[in-house]
PDB file of C-alpha atoms in Angstrom:
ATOM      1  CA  UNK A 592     -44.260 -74.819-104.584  1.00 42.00           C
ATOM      2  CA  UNK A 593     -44.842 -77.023-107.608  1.00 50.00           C
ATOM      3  CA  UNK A 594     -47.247 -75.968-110.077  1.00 52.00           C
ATOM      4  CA  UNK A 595     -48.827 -78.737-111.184  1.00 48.00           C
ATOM      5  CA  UNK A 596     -51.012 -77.927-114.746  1.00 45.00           C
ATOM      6  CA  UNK A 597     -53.917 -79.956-114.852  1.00 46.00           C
ATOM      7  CA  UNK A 598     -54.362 -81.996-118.080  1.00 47.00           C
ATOM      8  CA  UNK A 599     -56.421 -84.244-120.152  1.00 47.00           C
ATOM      9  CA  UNK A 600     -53.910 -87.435-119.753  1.00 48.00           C
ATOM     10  CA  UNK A 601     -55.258 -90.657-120.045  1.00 47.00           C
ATOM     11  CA  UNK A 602     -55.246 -92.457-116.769  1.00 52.00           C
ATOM     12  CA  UNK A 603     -52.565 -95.539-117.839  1.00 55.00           C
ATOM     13  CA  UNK A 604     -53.483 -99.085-117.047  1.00 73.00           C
ATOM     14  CA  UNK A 605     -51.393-100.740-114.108  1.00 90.00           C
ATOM     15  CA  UNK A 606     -50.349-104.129-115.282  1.00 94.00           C
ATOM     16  CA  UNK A 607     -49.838-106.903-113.201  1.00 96.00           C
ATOM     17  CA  UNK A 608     -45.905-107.685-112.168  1.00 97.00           C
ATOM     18  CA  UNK A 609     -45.356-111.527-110.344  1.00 97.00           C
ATOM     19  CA  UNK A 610     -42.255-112.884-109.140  1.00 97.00           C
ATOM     20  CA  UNK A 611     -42.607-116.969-108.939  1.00 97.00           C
ATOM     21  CA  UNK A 612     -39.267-118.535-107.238  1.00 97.00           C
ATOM     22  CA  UNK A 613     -36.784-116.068-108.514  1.00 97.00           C
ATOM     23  CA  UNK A 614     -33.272-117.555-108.169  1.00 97.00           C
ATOM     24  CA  UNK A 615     -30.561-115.003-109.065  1.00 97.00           C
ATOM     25  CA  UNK A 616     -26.797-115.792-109.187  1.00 95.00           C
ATOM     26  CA  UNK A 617     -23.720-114.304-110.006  1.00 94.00           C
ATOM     27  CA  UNK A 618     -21.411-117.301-110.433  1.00 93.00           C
ATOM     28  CA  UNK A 619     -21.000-118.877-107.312  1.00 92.00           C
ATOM     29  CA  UNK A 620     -22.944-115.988-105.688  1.00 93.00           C
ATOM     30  CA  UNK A 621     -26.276-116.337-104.482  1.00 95.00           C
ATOM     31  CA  UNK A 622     -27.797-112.955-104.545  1.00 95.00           C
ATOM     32  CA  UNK A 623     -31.421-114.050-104.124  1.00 95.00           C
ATOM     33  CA  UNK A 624     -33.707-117.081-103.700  1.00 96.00           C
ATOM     34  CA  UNK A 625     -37.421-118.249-104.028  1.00 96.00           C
ATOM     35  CA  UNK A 626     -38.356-115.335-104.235  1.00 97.00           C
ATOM     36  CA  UNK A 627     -42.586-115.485-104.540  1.00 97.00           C
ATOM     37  CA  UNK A 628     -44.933-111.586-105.458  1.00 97.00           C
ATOM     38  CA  UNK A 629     -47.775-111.192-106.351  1.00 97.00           C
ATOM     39  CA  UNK A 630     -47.864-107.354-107.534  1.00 97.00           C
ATOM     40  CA  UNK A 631     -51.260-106.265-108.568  1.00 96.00           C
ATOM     41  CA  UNK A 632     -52.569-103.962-111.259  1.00 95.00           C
ATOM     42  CA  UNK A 633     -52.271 -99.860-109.989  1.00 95.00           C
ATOM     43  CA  UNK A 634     -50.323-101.395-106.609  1.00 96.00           C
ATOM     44  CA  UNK A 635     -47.435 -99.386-104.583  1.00 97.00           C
ATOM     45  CA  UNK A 636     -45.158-101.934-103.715  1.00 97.00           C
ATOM     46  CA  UNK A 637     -42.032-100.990-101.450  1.00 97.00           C
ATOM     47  CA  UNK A 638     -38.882-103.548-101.220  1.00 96.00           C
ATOM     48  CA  UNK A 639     -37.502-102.857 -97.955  1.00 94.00           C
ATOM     49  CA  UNK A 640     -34.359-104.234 -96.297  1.00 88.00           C
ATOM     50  CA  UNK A 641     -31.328-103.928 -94.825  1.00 85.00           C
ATOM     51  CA  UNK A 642     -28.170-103.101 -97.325  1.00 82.00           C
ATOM     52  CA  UNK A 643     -26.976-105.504 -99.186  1.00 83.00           C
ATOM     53  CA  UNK A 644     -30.029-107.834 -99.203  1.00 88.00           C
ATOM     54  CA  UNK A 645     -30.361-107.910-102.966  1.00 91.00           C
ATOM     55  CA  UNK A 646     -33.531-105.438-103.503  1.00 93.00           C
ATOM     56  CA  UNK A 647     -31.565-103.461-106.502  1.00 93.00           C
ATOM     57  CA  UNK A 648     -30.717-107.149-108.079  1.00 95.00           C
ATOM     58  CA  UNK A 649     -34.567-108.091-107.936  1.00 96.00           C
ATOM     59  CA  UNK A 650     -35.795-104.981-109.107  1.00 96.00           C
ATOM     60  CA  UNK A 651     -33.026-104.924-111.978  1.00 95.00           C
ATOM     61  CA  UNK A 652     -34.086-108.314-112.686  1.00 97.00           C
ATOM     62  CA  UNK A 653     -37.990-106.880-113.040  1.00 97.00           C
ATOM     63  CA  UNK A 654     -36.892-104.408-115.513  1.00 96.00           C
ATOM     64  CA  UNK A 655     -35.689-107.104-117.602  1.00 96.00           C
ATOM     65  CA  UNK A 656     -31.745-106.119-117.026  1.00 96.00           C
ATOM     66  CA  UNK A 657     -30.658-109.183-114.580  1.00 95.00           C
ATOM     67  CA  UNK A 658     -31.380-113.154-116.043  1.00 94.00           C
ATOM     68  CA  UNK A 659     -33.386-114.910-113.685  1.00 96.00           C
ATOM     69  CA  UNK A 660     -31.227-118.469-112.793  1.00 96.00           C
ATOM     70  CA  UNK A 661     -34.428-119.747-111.020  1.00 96.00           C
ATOM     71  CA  UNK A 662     -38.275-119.247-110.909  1.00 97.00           C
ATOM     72  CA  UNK A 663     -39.587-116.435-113.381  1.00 97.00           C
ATOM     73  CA  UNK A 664     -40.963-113.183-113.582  1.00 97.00           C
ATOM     74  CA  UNK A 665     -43.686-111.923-115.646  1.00 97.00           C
ATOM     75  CA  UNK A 666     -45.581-108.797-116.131  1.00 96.00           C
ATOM     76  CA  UNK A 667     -49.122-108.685-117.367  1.00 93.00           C
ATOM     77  CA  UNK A 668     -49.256-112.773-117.864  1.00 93.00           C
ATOM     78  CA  UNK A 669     -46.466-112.436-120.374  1.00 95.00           C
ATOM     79  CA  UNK A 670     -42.488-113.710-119.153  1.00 96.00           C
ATOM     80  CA  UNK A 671     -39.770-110.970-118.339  1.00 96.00           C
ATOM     81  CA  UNK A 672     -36.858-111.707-120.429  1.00 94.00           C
ATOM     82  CA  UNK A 673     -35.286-108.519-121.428  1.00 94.00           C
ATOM     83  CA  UNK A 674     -35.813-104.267-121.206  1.00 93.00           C
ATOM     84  CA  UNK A 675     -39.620-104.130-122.227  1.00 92.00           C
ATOM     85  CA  UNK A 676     -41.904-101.077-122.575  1.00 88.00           C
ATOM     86  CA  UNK A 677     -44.413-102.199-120.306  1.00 92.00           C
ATOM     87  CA  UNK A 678     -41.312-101.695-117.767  1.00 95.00           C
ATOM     88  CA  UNK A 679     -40.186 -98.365-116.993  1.00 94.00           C
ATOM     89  CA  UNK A 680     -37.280 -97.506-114.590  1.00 94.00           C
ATOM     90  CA  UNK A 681     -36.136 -94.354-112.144  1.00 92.00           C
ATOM     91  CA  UNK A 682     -33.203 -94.919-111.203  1.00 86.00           C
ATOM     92  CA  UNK A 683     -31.018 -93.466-108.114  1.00 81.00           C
ATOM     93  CA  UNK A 684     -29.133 -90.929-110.043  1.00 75.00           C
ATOM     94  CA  UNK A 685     -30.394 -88.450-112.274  1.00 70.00           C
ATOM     95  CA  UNK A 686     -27.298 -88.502-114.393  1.00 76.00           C
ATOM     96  CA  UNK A 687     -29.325 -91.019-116.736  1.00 84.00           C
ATOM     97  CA  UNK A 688     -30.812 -87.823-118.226  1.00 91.00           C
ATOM     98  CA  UNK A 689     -28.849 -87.133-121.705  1.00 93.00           C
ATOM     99  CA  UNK A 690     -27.528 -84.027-120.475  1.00 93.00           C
ATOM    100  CA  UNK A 691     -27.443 -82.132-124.023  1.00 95.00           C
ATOM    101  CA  UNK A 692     -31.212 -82.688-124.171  1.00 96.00           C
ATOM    102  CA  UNK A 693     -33.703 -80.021-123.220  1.00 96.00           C
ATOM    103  CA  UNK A 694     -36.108 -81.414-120.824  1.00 96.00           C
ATOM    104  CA  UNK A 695     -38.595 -81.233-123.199  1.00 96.00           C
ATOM    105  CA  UNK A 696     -36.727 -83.376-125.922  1.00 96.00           C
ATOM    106  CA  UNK A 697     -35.766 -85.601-122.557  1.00 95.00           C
ATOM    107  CA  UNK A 698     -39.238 -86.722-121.924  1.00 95.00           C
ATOM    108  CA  UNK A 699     -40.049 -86.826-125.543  1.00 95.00           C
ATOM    109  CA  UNK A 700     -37.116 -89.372-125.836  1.00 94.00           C
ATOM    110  CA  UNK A 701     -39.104 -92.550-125.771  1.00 89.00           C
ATOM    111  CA  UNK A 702     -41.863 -91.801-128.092  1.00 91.00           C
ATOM    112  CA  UNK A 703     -39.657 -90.521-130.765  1.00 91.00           C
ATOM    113  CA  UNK A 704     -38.101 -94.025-130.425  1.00 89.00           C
ATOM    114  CA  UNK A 705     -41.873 -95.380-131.163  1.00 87.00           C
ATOM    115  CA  UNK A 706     -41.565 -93.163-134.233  1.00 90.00           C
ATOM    116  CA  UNK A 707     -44.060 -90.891-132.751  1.00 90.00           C
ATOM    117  CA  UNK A 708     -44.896 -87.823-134.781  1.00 92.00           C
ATOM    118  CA  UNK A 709     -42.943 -84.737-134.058  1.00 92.00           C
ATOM    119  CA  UNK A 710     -46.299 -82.980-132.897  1.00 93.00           C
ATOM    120  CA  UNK A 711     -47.163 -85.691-130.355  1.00 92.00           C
ATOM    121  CA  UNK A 712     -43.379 -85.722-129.102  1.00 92.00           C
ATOM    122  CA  UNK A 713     -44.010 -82.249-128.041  1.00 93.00           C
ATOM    123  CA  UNK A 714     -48.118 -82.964-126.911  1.00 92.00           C
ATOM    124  CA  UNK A 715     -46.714 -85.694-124.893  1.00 92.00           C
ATOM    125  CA  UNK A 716     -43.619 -83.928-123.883  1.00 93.00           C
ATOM    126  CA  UNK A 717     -45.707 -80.987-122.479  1.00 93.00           C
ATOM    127  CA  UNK A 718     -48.436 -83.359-121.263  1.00 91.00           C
ATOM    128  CA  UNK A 719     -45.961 -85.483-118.554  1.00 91.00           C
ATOM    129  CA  UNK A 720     -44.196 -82.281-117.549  1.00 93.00           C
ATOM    130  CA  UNK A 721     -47.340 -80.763-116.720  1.00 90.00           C
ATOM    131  CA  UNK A 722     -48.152 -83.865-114.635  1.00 88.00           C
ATOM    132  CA  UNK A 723     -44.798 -83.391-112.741  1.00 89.00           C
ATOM    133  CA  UNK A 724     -45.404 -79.660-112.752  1.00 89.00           C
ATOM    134  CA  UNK A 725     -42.277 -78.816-114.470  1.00 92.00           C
ATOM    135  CA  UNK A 726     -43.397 -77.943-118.070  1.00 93.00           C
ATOM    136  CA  UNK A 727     -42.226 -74.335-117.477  1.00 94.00           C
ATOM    137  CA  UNK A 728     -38.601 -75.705-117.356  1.00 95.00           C
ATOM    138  CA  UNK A 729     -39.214 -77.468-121.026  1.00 95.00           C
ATOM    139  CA  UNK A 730     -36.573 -75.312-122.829  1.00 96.00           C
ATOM    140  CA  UNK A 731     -34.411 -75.613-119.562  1.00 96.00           C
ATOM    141  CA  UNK A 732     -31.110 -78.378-119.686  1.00 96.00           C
ATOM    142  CA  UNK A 733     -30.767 -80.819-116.932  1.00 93.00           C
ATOM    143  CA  UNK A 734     -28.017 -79.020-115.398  1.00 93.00           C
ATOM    144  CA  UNK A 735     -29.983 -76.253-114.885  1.00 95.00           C
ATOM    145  CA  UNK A 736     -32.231 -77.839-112.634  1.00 93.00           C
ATOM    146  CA  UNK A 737     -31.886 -79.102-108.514  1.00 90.00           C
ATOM    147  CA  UNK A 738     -31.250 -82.266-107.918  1.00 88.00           C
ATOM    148  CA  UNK A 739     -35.293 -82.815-106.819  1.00 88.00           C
ATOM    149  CA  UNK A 740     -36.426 -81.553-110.270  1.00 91.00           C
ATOM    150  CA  UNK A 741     -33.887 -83.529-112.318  1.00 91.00           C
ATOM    151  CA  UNK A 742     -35.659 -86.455-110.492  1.00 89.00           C
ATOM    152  CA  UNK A 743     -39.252 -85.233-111.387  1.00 90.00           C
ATOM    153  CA  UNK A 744     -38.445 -84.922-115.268  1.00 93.00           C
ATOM    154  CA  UNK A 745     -36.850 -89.012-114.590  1.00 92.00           C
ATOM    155  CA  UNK A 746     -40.346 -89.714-114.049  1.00 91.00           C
ATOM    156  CA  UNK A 747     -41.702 -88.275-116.637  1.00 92.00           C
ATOM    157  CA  UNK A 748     -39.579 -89.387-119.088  1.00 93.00           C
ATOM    158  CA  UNK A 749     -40.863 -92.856-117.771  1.00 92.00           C
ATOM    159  CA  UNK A 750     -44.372 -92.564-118.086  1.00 91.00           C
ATOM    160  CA  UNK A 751     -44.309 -89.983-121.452  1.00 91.00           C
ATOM    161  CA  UNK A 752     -43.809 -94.144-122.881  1.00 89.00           C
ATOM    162  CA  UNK A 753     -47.098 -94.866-120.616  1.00 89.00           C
ATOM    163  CA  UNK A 754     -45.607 -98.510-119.336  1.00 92.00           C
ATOM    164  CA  UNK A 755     -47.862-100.511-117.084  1.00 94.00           C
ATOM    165  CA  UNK A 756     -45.123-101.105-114.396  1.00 96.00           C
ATOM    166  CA  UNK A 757     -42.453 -97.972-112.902  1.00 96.00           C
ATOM    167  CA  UNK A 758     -40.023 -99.260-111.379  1.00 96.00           C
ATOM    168  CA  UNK A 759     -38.003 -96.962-108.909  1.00 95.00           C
ATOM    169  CA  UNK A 760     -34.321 -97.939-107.015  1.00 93.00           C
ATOM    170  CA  UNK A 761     -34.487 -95.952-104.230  1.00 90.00           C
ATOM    171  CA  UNK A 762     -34.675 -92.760-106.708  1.00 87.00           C
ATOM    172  CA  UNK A 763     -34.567 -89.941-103.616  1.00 87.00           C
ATOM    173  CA  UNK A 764     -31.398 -91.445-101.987  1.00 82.00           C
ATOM    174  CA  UNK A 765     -29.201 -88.574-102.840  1.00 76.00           C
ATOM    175  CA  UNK A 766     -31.598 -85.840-102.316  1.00 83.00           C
ATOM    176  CA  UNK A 767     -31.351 -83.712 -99.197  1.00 85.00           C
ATOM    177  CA  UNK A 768     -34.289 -84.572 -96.433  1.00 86.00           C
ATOM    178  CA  UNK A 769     -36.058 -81.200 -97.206  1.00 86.00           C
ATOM    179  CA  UNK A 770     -36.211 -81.983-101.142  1.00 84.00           C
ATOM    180  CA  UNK A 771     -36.826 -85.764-100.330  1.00 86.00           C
ATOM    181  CA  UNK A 772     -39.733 -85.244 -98.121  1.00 88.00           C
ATOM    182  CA  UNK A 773     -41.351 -83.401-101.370  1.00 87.00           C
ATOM    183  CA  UNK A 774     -40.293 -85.627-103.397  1.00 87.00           C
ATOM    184  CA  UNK A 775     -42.275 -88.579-101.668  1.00 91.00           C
ATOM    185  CA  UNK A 776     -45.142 -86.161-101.541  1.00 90.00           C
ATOM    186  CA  UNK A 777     -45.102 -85.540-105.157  1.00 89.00           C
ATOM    187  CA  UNK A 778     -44.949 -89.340-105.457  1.00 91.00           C
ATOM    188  CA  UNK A 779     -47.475 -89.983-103.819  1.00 92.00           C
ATOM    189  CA  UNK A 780     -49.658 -87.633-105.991  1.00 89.00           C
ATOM    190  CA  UNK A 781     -48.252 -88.622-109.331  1.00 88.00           C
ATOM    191  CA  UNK A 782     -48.804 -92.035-108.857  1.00 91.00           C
ATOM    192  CA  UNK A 783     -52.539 -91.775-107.913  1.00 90.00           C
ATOM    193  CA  UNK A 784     -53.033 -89.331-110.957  1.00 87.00           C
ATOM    194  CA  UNK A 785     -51.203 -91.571-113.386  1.00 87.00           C
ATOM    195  CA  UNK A 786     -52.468 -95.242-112.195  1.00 89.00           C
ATOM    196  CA  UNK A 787     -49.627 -97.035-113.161  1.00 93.00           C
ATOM    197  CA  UNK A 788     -48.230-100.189-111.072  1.00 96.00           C
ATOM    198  CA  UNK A 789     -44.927 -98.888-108.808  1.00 96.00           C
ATOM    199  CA  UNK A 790     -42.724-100.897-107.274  1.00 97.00           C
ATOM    200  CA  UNK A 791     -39.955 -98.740-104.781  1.00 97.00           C
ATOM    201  CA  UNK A 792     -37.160 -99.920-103.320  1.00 95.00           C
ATOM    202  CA  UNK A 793     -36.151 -98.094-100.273  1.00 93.00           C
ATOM    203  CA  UNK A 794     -34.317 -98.749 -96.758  1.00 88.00           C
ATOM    204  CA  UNK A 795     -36.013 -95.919 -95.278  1.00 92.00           C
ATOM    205  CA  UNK A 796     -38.793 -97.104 -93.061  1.00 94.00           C
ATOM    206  CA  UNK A 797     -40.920 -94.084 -92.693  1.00 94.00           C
ATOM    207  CA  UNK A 798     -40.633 -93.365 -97.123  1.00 94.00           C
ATOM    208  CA  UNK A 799     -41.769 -97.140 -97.166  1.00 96.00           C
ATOM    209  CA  UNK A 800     -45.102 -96.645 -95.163  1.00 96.00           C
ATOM    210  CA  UNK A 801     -46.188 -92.864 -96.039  1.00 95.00           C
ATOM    211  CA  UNK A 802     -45.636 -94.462-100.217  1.00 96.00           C
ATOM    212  CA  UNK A 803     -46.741 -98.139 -99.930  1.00 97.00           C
ATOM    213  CA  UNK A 804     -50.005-100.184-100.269  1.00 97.00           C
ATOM    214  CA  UNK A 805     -48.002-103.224 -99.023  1.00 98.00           C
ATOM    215  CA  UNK A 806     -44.093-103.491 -97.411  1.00 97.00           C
ATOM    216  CA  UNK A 807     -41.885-106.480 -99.016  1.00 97.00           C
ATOM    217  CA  UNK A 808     -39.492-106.561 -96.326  1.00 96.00           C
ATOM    218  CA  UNK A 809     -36.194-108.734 -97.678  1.00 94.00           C
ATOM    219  CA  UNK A 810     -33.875-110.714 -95.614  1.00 94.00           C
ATOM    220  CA  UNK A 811     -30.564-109.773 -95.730  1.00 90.00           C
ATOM    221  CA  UNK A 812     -28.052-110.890 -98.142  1.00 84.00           C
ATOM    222  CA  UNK A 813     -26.558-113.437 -99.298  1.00 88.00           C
ATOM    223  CA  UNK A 814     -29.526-115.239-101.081  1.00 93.00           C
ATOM    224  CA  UNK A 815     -32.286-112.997 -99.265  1.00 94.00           C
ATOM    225  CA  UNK A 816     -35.563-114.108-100.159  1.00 95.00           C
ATOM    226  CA  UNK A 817     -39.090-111.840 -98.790  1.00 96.00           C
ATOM    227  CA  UNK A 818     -39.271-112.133 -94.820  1.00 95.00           C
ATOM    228  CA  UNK A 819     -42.670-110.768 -94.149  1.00 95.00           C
ATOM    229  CA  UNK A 820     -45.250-108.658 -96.186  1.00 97.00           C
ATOM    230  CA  UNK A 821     -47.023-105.900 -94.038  1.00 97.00           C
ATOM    231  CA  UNK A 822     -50.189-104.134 -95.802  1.00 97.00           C
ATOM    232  CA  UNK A 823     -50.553-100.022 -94.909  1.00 96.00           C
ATOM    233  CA  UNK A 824     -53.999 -99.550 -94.226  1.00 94.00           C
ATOM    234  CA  UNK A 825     -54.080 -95.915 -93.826  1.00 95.00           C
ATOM    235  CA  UNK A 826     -55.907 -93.303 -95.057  1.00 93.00           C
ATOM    236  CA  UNK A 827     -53.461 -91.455 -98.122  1.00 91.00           C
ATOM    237  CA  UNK A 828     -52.074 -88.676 -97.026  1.00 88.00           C
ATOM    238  CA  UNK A 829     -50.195 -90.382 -94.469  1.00 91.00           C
ATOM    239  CA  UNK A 830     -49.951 -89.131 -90.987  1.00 91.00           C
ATOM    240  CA  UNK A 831     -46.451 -90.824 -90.319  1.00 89.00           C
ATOM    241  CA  UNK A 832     -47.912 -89.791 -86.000  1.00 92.00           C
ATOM    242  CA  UNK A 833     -51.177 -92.309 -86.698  1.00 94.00           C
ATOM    243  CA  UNK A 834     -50.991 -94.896 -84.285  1.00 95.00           C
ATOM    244  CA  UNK A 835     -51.221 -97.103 -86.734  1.00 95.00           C
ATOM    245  CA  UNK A 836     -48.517 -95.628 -88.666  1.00 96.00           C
ATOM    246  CA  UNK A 837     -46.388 -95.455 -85.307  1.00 96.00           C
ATOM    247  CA  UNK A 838     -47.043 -99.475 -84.712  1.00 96.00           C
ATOM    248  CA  UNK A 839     -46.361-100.500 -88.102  1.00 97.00           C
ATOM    249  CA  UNK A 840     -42.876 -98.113 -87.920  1.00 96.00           C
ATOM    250  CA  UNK A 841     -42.261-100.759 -84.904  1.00 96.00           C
ATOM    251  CA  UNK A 842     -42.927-104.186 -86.430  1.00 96.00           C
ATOM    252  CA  UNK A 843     -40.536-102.873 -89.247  1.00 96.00           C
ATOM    253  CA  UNK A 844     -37.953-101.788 -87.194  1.00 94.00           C
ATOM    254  CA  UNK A 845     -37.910-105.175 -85.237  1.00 94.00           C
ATOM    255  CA  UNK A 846     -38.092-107.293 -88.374  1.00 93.00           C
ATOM    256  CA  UNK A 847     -35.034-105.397 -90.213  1.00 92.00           C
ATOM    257  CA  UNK A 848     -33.118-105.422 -87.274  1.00 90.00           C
ATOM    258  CA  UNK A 849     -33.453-108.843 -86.281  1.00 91.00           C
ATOM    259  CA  UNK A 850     -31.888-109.124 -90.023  1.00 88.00           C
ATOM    260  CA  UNK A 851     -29.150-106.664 -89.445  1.00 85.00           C
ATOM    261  CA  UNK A 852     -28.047-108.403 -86.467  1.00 87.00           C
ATOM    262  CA  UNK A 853     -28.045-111.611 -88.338  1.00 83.00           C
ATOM    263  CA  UNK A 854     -25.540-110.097 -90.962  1.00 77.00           C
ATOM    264  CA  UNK A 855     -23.284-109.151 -88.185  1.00 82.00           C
ATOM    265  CA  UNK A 856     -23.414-112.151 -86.523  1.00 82.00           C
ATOM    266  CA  UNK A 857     -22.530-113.764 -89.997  1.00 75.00           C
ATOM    267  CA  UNK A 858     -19.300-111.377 -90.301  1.00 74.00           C
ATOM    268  CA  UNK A 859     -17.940-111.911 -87.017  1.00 75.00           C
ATOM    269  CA  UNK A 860     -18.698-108.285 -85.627  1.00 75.00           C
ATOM    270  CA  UNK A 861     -21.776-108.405 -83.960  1.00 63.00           C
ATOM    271  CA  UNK A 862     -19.996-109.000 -80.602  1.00 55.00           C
ATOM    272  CA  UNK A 863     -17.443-106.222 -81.242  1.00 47.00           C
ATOM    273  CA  UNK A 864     -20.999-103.840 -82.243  1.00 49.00           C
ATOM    274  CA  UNK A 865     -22.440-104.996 -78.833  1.00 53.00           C
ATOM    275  CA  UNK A 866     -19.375-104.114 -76.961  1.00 50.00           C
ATOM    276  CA  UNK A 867     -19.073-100.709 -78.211  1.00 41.00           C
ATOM    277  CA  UNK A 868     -22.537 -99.983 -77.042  1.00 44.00           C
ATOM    278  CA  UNK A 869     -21.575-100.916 -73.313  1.00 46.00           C
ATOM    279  CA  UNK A 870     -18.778 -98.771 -73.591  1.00 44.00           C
ATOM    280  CA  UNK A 871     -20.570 -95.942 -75.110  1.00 41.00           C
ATOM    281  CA  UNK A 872     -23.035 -96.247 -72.087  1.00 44.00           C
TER     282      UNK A 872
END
């Protein structure tokens, strides 16, 4: 069990992320188009799709990594147009820990770039880990840690720089359903305690409802663009057997797979997919 030690952290202000008409293009290839989000302040925002439908490319573009070709992003009021500290990302793989860091010096990373004193490197250091409930593996190197934990001290190597906006691409993808299943749970719980803005992008249906305030779900790819937005109004924790929770699951799994059928039907195999289902029958 994760022992979380309670601390005196400020609660950080959520800023505001909106996408107006993002374009995004790599040469002739249209990844995404028009593109329209209104993110609020302290909102948990999933991108949900089938593969390929460009949710990584938006949310790279967010983090100020991908030019926009069209439209424009902006967090806070103020244009996207490069990395930014107000925009902090978790990404998939935990290999973007330095792996001849501690975890301590890890998390301390970004405000030693600010030219934070060594004192508050270690205050805020010892502050996020005890928010992720791993400050008893400070002195510990990433590859000393599981997979699950490696992802924890991601996170709070992202909010030790306190941005308004965490960005996450699908950041439990390679974690094993046990460890994933705490990992949204620990989430869930980090996010509420730190107030920060989160946008996650998943394909997992049931990760997107037990995390989200509202469901993005994309169209798929090429130039995918937001299909339908579905609010979760459920009480947090989630019961993923709510009724409500069980309905939703279905209106998601009708709108993706109306959009997965529509990529088949695009490649040429969707009547080779049906016909393999009659002969499975």
């Amino acid at each position: 069990m994760t022992e979380v030690v309670e601390t005196a952290l400020p609660k950080v202000r959520g800023a505001a992320l909106c996408a107006d008409g993002v374009g995004i293009r790599f040469d002739s290839f249209q990844a995404v188009q028009n593109i329209s989000l209104d993110i609020a302040a302290g909102e948990f925002l999933c991108l949900l799709g089938p593969s390929g439908c460009g949710k990584s490319t938006l949310l790279s573009a967010m983090a100020g990594f991908v030019t926009v070709d069209e439209g424009s992003l902006s967090v806070g009021g103020d244009r996207i147009t490069g990395p930014d500290p107000e925009l902090g990302m978790v990404f998939q793989s935990s290999e973007a820990l330095f792996d001849w860091m501690t975890v301590r010096q890890n998390v301390a990373f970004g405000p030693r770039m600010r030219g934070a004193s060594r004192a508050e490197q270690t205050k805020l250091a010892d502050e996020y880990l005890g928010l992720v409930g791993l400050r008893h593996c400070a002195d510990r190197f990433p590859g000393q840690l599981s997979g699950g934990m490696r992802q924890r001290v991601q996170i709070a190597r992202v909010l030790a720089n306190e941005p308004g906006v965490v960005l996450m691409d699908e950041p439990f993808g390679a974690l094993d359903a046990q460890t994933r299943q705490v990992m949204q749970e620990e989430t869930d719980r980090i996010w509420r305690a730190s107030g920060c803005t989160v946008v996650f992008v998943t394909h997992d249906i049931d990760e997107a409802i037990l995390l989200a305030d509202r469901i993005a779900v994309m169209t798929a790819g090429p130039a995918a663009s937001v299909k339908s937005v579905y609010p979760v109004d459920l009480p947090r924790p989630r019961d993923e057997d709510d009724p409500s929770a069980v309905e939703l699951r279905r209106q998601l799994r009708e709108d993706i797979g109306e959009e997965v059928r529509k990529a088949l039907r695009d490649q040429g195999l969707d009547d080779a997919s049906r016909d393999a289902e009659e002969d499975d029958r």
